[in-house]
Amino acid sequence: MSAILLNADLHSHSTVSDGVLTPSDLAIRAKRNGVELWALTDHDEVSGVAEARAAAADLCLPFVAGVEVSVTWAGKTVHIVGLQVDETNPQLLAGLANTRSGRERRARDMAQDLQQRAGIAGVYEGALKYVGNPDLISRSHFARYLAEIGAASSVSDAFKHFLTEGKPGYVPHRWANLNEAVSWIREAGGVAVIAHPGRYDLTPLAFDCFFREFKAFGGVAIETVTGSHTVDQYAEYAGIAARYGFLSSRGSDFHSPEDFEVDIGHLQALPRDSVPVWEHWRFD
């Protein structure tokens, strides 16, 4: 089978960050949905990788150790996925630990802003109900609680009315810088990938700077087919990958069976002229 047709899902989240399935249950869902190459890419954390690898091995599901690093670039939050990383690498672990620090303080500030600007009390305590790892409390946990109490009709609706820039509950956080994130991934033997570029509110000039800087630091791929892109954007970002000399990655960005754009393993194939990031990988 051509590498481009492989049902690879290289972006997904477990309870270790802001997903709702354990790494083992996520492996089972991926296998059931026909995934042929799977990566766990929790936010700023790799402690679920060992469980995910073991579960994937039991299912004869080829597995890639991954992580999604939060980055501040030009005042915006972007995400860089690391694939094929050594999750025991000291530099990667230290960088991720530093990136995670400050989340709890930010979360309390978010809750205070929601109470002051939207009159919604108790959101911090409510969000904690959804947190598998207290070090990684995030906007997604807040969004689930806002949907639970009816302040929003769904998780996606919560992000339309709250938690984003200019809306109640939005508190910026200073994450890693782009050079640091790519460096940690490369130091751990991994491949750096820009996650869901279509989500970022950047001008064409800023995107050009972002892509060129990423490549200069050693980044090699962008996600072209992802649950965060529209079907039209698949071809658009495949063209961008070709223009800048990037490989193409594919991942659902799956978090929850109840709230997802595309289920794990249910993405379209990469556009025909793409060069898959996994093309020369060896996996059993």
Short mmCIF file of C-alpha atoms in Angstrom, two decimals:
data_model
loop_
_atom_site.label_atom_id
_atom_site.label_comp_id
_atom_site.label_asym_id
_atom_site.label_seq_id
_atom_site.Cartn_x
_atom_site.Cartn_y
_atom_site.Cartn_z
CA MET A 1 0.00 0.00 0.00
CA SER A 2 1.18 3.52 -0.79
CA ALA A 3 2.44 5.43 2.26
CA ILE A 4 0.09 8.29 1.43
CA LEU A 5 -2.96 6.02 1.91
CA LEU A 6 -1.89 4.77 5.34
CA ASN A 7 -4.52 5.50 7.97
CA ALA A 8 -2.11 7.34 10.24
CA ASP A 9 -3.52 9.39 13.11
CA LEU A 10 -0.64 11.31 14.64
CA HIS A 11 -2.44 13.78 16.90
CA SER A 12 -4.62 12.69 19.82
CA HIS A 13 -5.09 13.43 23.51
CA SER A 14 -5.74 11.31 26.60
CA THR A 15 -6.67 11.98 30.22
CA VAL A 16 -3.01 12.78 30.81
CA SER A 17 -3.76 16.20 29.31
CA ASP A 18 -7.24 17.31 28.21
CA GLY A 19 -8.72 14.19 26.61
CA VAL A 20 -11.39 12.05 28.26
CA LEU A 21 -10.08 8.56 27.42
CA THR A 22 -7.12 6.92 29.12
CA PRO A 23 -4.14 6.13 26.87
CA SER A 24 -5.22 2.47 26.85
CA ASP A 25 -8.82 3.24 25.93
CA LEU A 26 -7.63 5.65 23.25
CA ALA A 27 -5.50 2.88 21.74
CA ILE A 28 -8.54 0.59 21.67
CA ARG A 29 -10.66 3.23 19.93
CA ALA A 30 -7.91 3.94 17.40
CA LYS A 31 -7.56 0.25 16.56
CA ARG A 32 -11.33 -0.20 16.31
CA ASN A 33 -11.54 2.77 13.93
CA GLY A 34 -8.96 1.32 11.58
CA VAL A 35 -5.92 3.39 12.54
CA GLU A 36 -2.74 1.82 11.16
CA LEU A 37 -0.19 4.15 12.77
CA TRP A 38 -1.06 6.02 15.96
CA ALA A 39 0.57 8.72 18.07
CA LEU A 40 -0.38 9.98 21.51
CA THR A 41 0.42 13.70 21.67
CA ASP A 42 -0.72 15.04 25.02
CA HIS A 43 -0.21 18.72 25.79
CA ASP A 44 3.22 19.42 27.33
CA GLU A 45 3.33 15.97 28.91
CA VAL A 46 4.68 12.53 27.98
CA SER A 47 3.75 10.53 31.08
CA GLY A 48 1.04 8.64 29.17
CA VAL A 49 3.39 7.36 26.50
CA ALA A 50 4.44 4.16 28.28
CA GLU A 51 0.82 3.08 28.84
CA ALA A 52 -0.09 3.99 25.28
CA ARG A 53 2.86 2.05 23.86
CA ALA A 54 2.01 -1.05 25.88
CA ALA A 55 -1.67 -0.92 24.92
CA ALA A 56 -0.79 -0.43 21.26
CA ALA A 57 1.61 -3.39 21.38
CA ASP A 58 -1.15 -5.60 22.80
CA LEU A 59 -3.36 -4.56 19.89
CA CYS A 60 -0.60 -4.94 17.25
CA LEU A 61 -1.07 -1.24 16.50
CA PRO A 62 2.12 0.54 15.34
CA PHE A 63 2.79 3.37 17.78
CA VAL A 64 4.66 6.68 17.72
CA ALA A 65 5.62 8.48 20.93
CA GLY A 66 4.56 12.10 20.71
CA VAL A 67 3.83 15.35 22.51
CA GLU A 68 2.17 18.67 21.68
CA VAL A 69 4.18 21.65 22.94
CA SER A 70 2.47 24.97 23.71
CA VAL A 71 4.38 27.88 22.15
CA THR A 72 4.05 31.65 22.25
CA TRP A 73 4.96 33.15 18.88
CA ALA A 74 4.39 36.81 17.98
CA GLY A 75 2.04 37.13 20.94
CA LYS A 76 -0.10 34.21 19.77
CA THR A 77 -0.38 30.66 21.11
CA VAL A 78 0.59 28.02 18.56
CA HIS A 79 1.28 24.32 18.98
CA ILE A 80 4.18 22.20 17.82
CA VAL A 81 3.76 18.43 17.75
CA GLY A 82 6.81 16.26 18.35
CA LEU A 83 6.72 12.77 16.82
CA GLN A 84 9.05 9.84 17.44
CA VAL A 85 10.41 11.46 20.57
CA ASP A 86 12.31 9.69 23.32
CA GLU A 87 9.99 10.42 26.22
CA THR A 88 12.81 9.88 28.73
CA ASN A 89 15.06 12.58 27.27
CA PRO A 90 16.12 14.92 30.13
CA GLN A 91 16.06 18.11 28.05
CA LEU A 92 12.57 17.39 26.74
CA LEU A 93 11.29 16.54 30.22
CA ALA A 94 12.77 19.68 31.76
CA GLY A 95 11.37 21.87 29.00
CA LEU A 96 7.89 20.40 29.30
CA ALA A 97 7.93 20.77 33.08
CA ASN A 98 8.82 24.42 32.72
CA THR A 99 6.06 24.92 30.17
CA ARG A 100 3.48 23.33 32.47
CA SER A 101 4.36 25.62 35.35
CA GLY A 102 1.96 28.46 35.85
CA ARG A 103 -1.13 26.65 34.55
CA GLU A 104 -2.79 26.47 37.96
CA ARG A 105 -2.36 30.20 38.58
CA ARG A 106 -3.64 30.97 35.10
CA ALA A 107 -6.66 28.70 35.69
CA ARG A 108 -7.59 30.55 38.86
CA ASP A 109 -7.31 33.86 37.02
CA MET A 110 -9.57 32.49 34.28
CA ALA A 111 -12.18 31.49 36.84
CA GLN A 112 -12.01 34.90 38.49
CA ASP A 113 -12.48 36.62 35.13
CA LEU A 114 -15.50 34.44 34.31
CA GLN A 115 -17.08 35.38 37.63
CA GLN A 116 -16.37 39.08 37.25
CA ARG A 117 -17.26 39.50 33.59
CA ALA A 118 -19.91 36.81 33.06
CA GLY A 119 -21.28 36.23 36.56
CA ILE A 120 -20.40 32.53 36.49
CA ALA A 121 -19.08 31.34 39.84
CA GLY A 122 -17.30 28.13 40.86
CA VAL A 123 -15.79 27.44 37.45
CA TYR A 124 -12.34 26.51 38.74
CA GLU A 125 -13.76 23.83 41.03
CA GLY A 126 -16.09 22.67 38.25
CA ALA A 127 -13.27 22.40 35.72
CA LEU A 128 -11.24 20.29 38.15
CA LYS A 129 -13.83 17.52 37.82
CA TYR A 130 -12.63 16.97 34.26
CA VAL A 131 -8.91 17.13 34.99
CA GLY A 132 -6.95 13.89 34.84
CA ASN A 133 -3.65 15.64 35.57
CA PRO A 134 -3.95 18.75 37.81
CA ASP A 135 -0.70 20.12 36.36
CA LEU A 136 -2.42 20.38 32.99
CA ILE A 137 -5.70 22.14 33.75
CA SER A 138 -6.65 23.90 30.53
CA ARG A 139 -9.31 25.85 28.67
CA SER A 140 -10.83 22.58 27.46
CA HIS A 141 -11.63 21.57 31.03
CA PHE A 142 -13.30 24.95 31.59
CA ALA A 143 -15.24 24.57 28.35
CA ARG A 144 -16.59 21.16 29.38
CA TYR A 145 -17.82 22.56 32.67
CA LEU A 146 -19.43 25.57 30.98
CA ALA A 147 -21.27 23.16 28.69
CA GLU A 148 -22.28 21.00 31.66
CA ILE A 149 -23.93 23.89 33.51
CA GLY A 150 -25.66 25.23 30.40
CA ALA A 151 -23.59 28.40 30.08
CA ALA A 152 -22.74 27.07 26.61
CA SER A 153 -24.56 24.56 24.42
CA SER A 154 -21.40 22.54 23.73
CA VAL A 155 -17.66 22.61 24.19
CA SER A 156 -17.19 24.30 20.83
CA ASP A 157 -19.89 26.84 21.73
CA ALA A 158 -18.02 27.60 24.97
CA PHE A 159 -14.99 28.59 22.90
CA LYS A 160 -17.14 30.91 20.80
CA HIS A 161 -18.45 32.87 23.80
CA PHE A 162 -15.75 32.40 26.44
CA LEU A 163 -12.07 31.54 26.92
CA THR A 164 -10.77 33.16 23.72
CA GLU A 165 -9.13 36.53 23.25
CA GLY A 166 -11.52 39.38 24.11
CA LYS A 167 -14.07 37.04 25.76
CA PRO A 168 -14.67 36.30 29.47
CA GLY A 169 -12.26 33.74 30.86
CA TYR A 170 -9.40 34.46 28.51
CA VAL A 171 -6.06 34.83 30.27
CA PRO A 172 -2.89 34.72 28.16
CA HIS A 173 -0.02 32.52 29.23
CA ARG A 174 3.62 32.73 28.28
CA TRP A 175 4.56 29.37 26.85
CA ALA A 176 7.82 28.08 25.39
CA ASN A 177 9.30 29.96 22.45
CA LEU A 178 9.47 28.35 19.02
CA ASN A 179 13.19 27.69 19.07
CA GLU A 180 12.95 26.02 22.49
CA ALA A 181 10.08 23.74 21.46
CA VAL A 182 11.75 22.57 18.25
CA SER A 183 15.07 22.17 20.07
CA TRP A 184 13.55 19.97 22.79
CA ILE A 185 11.87 17.76 20.20
CA ARG A 186 15.03 17.40 18.11
CA GLU A 187 17.14 16.78 21.22
CA ALA A 188 14.78 13.90 22.01
CA GLY A 189 15.33 12.43 18.55
CA GLY A 190 11.95 13.59 17.29
CA VAL A 191 10.41 15.32 14.32
CA ALA A 192 8.82 18.76 14.81
CA VAL A 193 5.44 19.39 13.16
CA ILE A 194 3.29 22.54 13.15
CA ALA A 195 -0.11 21.49 14.49
CA HIS A 196 -3.31 22.61 12.67
CA PRO A 197 -1.90 25.81 11.10
CA GLY A 198 -5.33 26.74 9.79
CA ARG A 199 -6.42 27.58 13.32
CA TYR A 200 -4.00 30.43 13.81
CA ASP A 201 -5.08 34.03 13.37
CA LEU A 202 -2.00 35.25 11.51
CA THR A 203 -1.65 37.52 8.50
CA PRO A 204 -0.10 36.10 5.31
CA LEU A 205 3.13 37.95 6.09
CA ALA A 206 3.17 36.58 9.66
CA PHE A 207 2.51 33.05 8.38
CA ASP A 208 5.43 33.39 5.98
CA CYS A 209 7.69 34.46 8.85
CA PHE A 210 6.35 31.67 11.07
CA PHE A 211 6.95 28.94 8.49
CA ARG A 212 10.42 30.21 7.60
CA GLU A 213 11.47 30.55 11.22
CA PHE A 214 10.14 27.10 12.06
CA LYS A 215 12.11 25.60 9.18
CA ALA A 216 15.27 27.49 10.14
CA PHE A 217 15.05 26.02 13.65
CA GLY A 218 14.80 22.49 12.24
CA GLY A 219 11.06 21.94 11.86
CA VAL A 220 10.22 19.57 9.03
CA ALA A 221 6.45 19.12 8.69
CA ILE A 222 3.00 20.67 9.05
CA GLU A 223 -0.35 19.06 9.64
CA THR A 224 -2.30 19.30 6.41
CA VAL A 225 -5.16 16.90 7.11
CA THR A 226 -6.47 17.46 10.63
CA GLY A 227 -9.78 17.59 12.46
CA SER A 228 -9.17 21.30 12.96
CA HIS A 229 -9.11 22.02 9.20
CA THR A 230 -11.98 22.17 6.75
CA VAL A 231 -11.86 19.88 3.73
CA ASP A 232 -10.91 22.87 1.54
CA GLN A 233 -7.95 23.56 3.80
CA TYR A 234 -6.48 20.09 3.21
CA ALA A 235 -5.44 21.06 -0.32
CA GLU A 236 -4.51 24.60 0.78
CA TYR A 237 -2.04 23.43 3.41
CA ALA A 238 -0.73 20.62 1.23
CA GLY A 239 0.18 23.36 -1.23
CA ILE A 240 1.82 25.38 1.53
CA ALA A 241 3.81 22.31 2.60
CA ALA A 242 5.06 21.89 -0.96
CA ARG A 243 5.90 25.59 -1.26
CA TYR A 244 8.05 25.62 1.89
CA GLY A 245 9.47 22.12 1.49
CA PHE A 246 7.61 20.61 4.45
CA LEU A 247 6.46 17.04 4.86
CA SER A 248 2.76 16.53 5.56
CA SER A 249 1.27 15.06 8.72
CA ARG A 250 -2.23 13.84 9.49
CA GLY A 251 -4.07 13.74 12.81
CA SER A 252 -7.59 14.07 14.15
CA ASP A 253 -6.66 16.09 17.27
CA PHE A 254 -9.12 13.78 19.01
CA HIS A 255 -10.11 14.63 22.59
CA SER A 256 -13.52 13.12 23.32
CA PRO A 257 -16.13 10.79 21.79
CA GLU A 258 -18.80 13.36 22.68
CA ASP A 259 -17.14 16.41 21.20
CA PHE A 260 -14.90 16.07 18.19
CA GLU A 261 -14.70 17.48 14.68
CA VAL A 262 -13.46 14.17 13.28
CA ASP A 263 -13.26 10.88 15.15
CA ILE A 264 -9.88 9.27 15.56
CA GLY A 265 -9.01 7.35 12.40
CA HIS A 266 -11.80 8.93 10.32
CA LEU A 267 -9.82 11.55 8.42
CA GLN A 268 -9.49 11.76 4.65
CA ALA A 269 -6.21 10.63 3.13
CA LEU A 270 -3.46 13.15 2.51
CA PRO A 271 -3.76 15.01 -0.80
CA ARG A 272 -2.21 13.03 -3.64
CA ASP A 273 0.98 15.06 -4.11
CA SER A 274 1.84 15.23 -0.39
CA VAL A 275 4.97 13.68 1.05
CA PRO A 276 3.93 11.93 4.30
CA VAL A 277 6.01 12.63 7.38
CA TRP A 278 6.03 8.88 7.99
CA GLU A 279 7.17 7.92 4.46
CA HIS A 280 10.59 6.61 5.50
CA TRP A 281 9.77 5.56 9.05
CA ARG A 282 10.20 1.98 10.10
CA PHE A 283 7.54 0.52 12.36
CA ASP A 284 6.41 -3.00 13.15
#
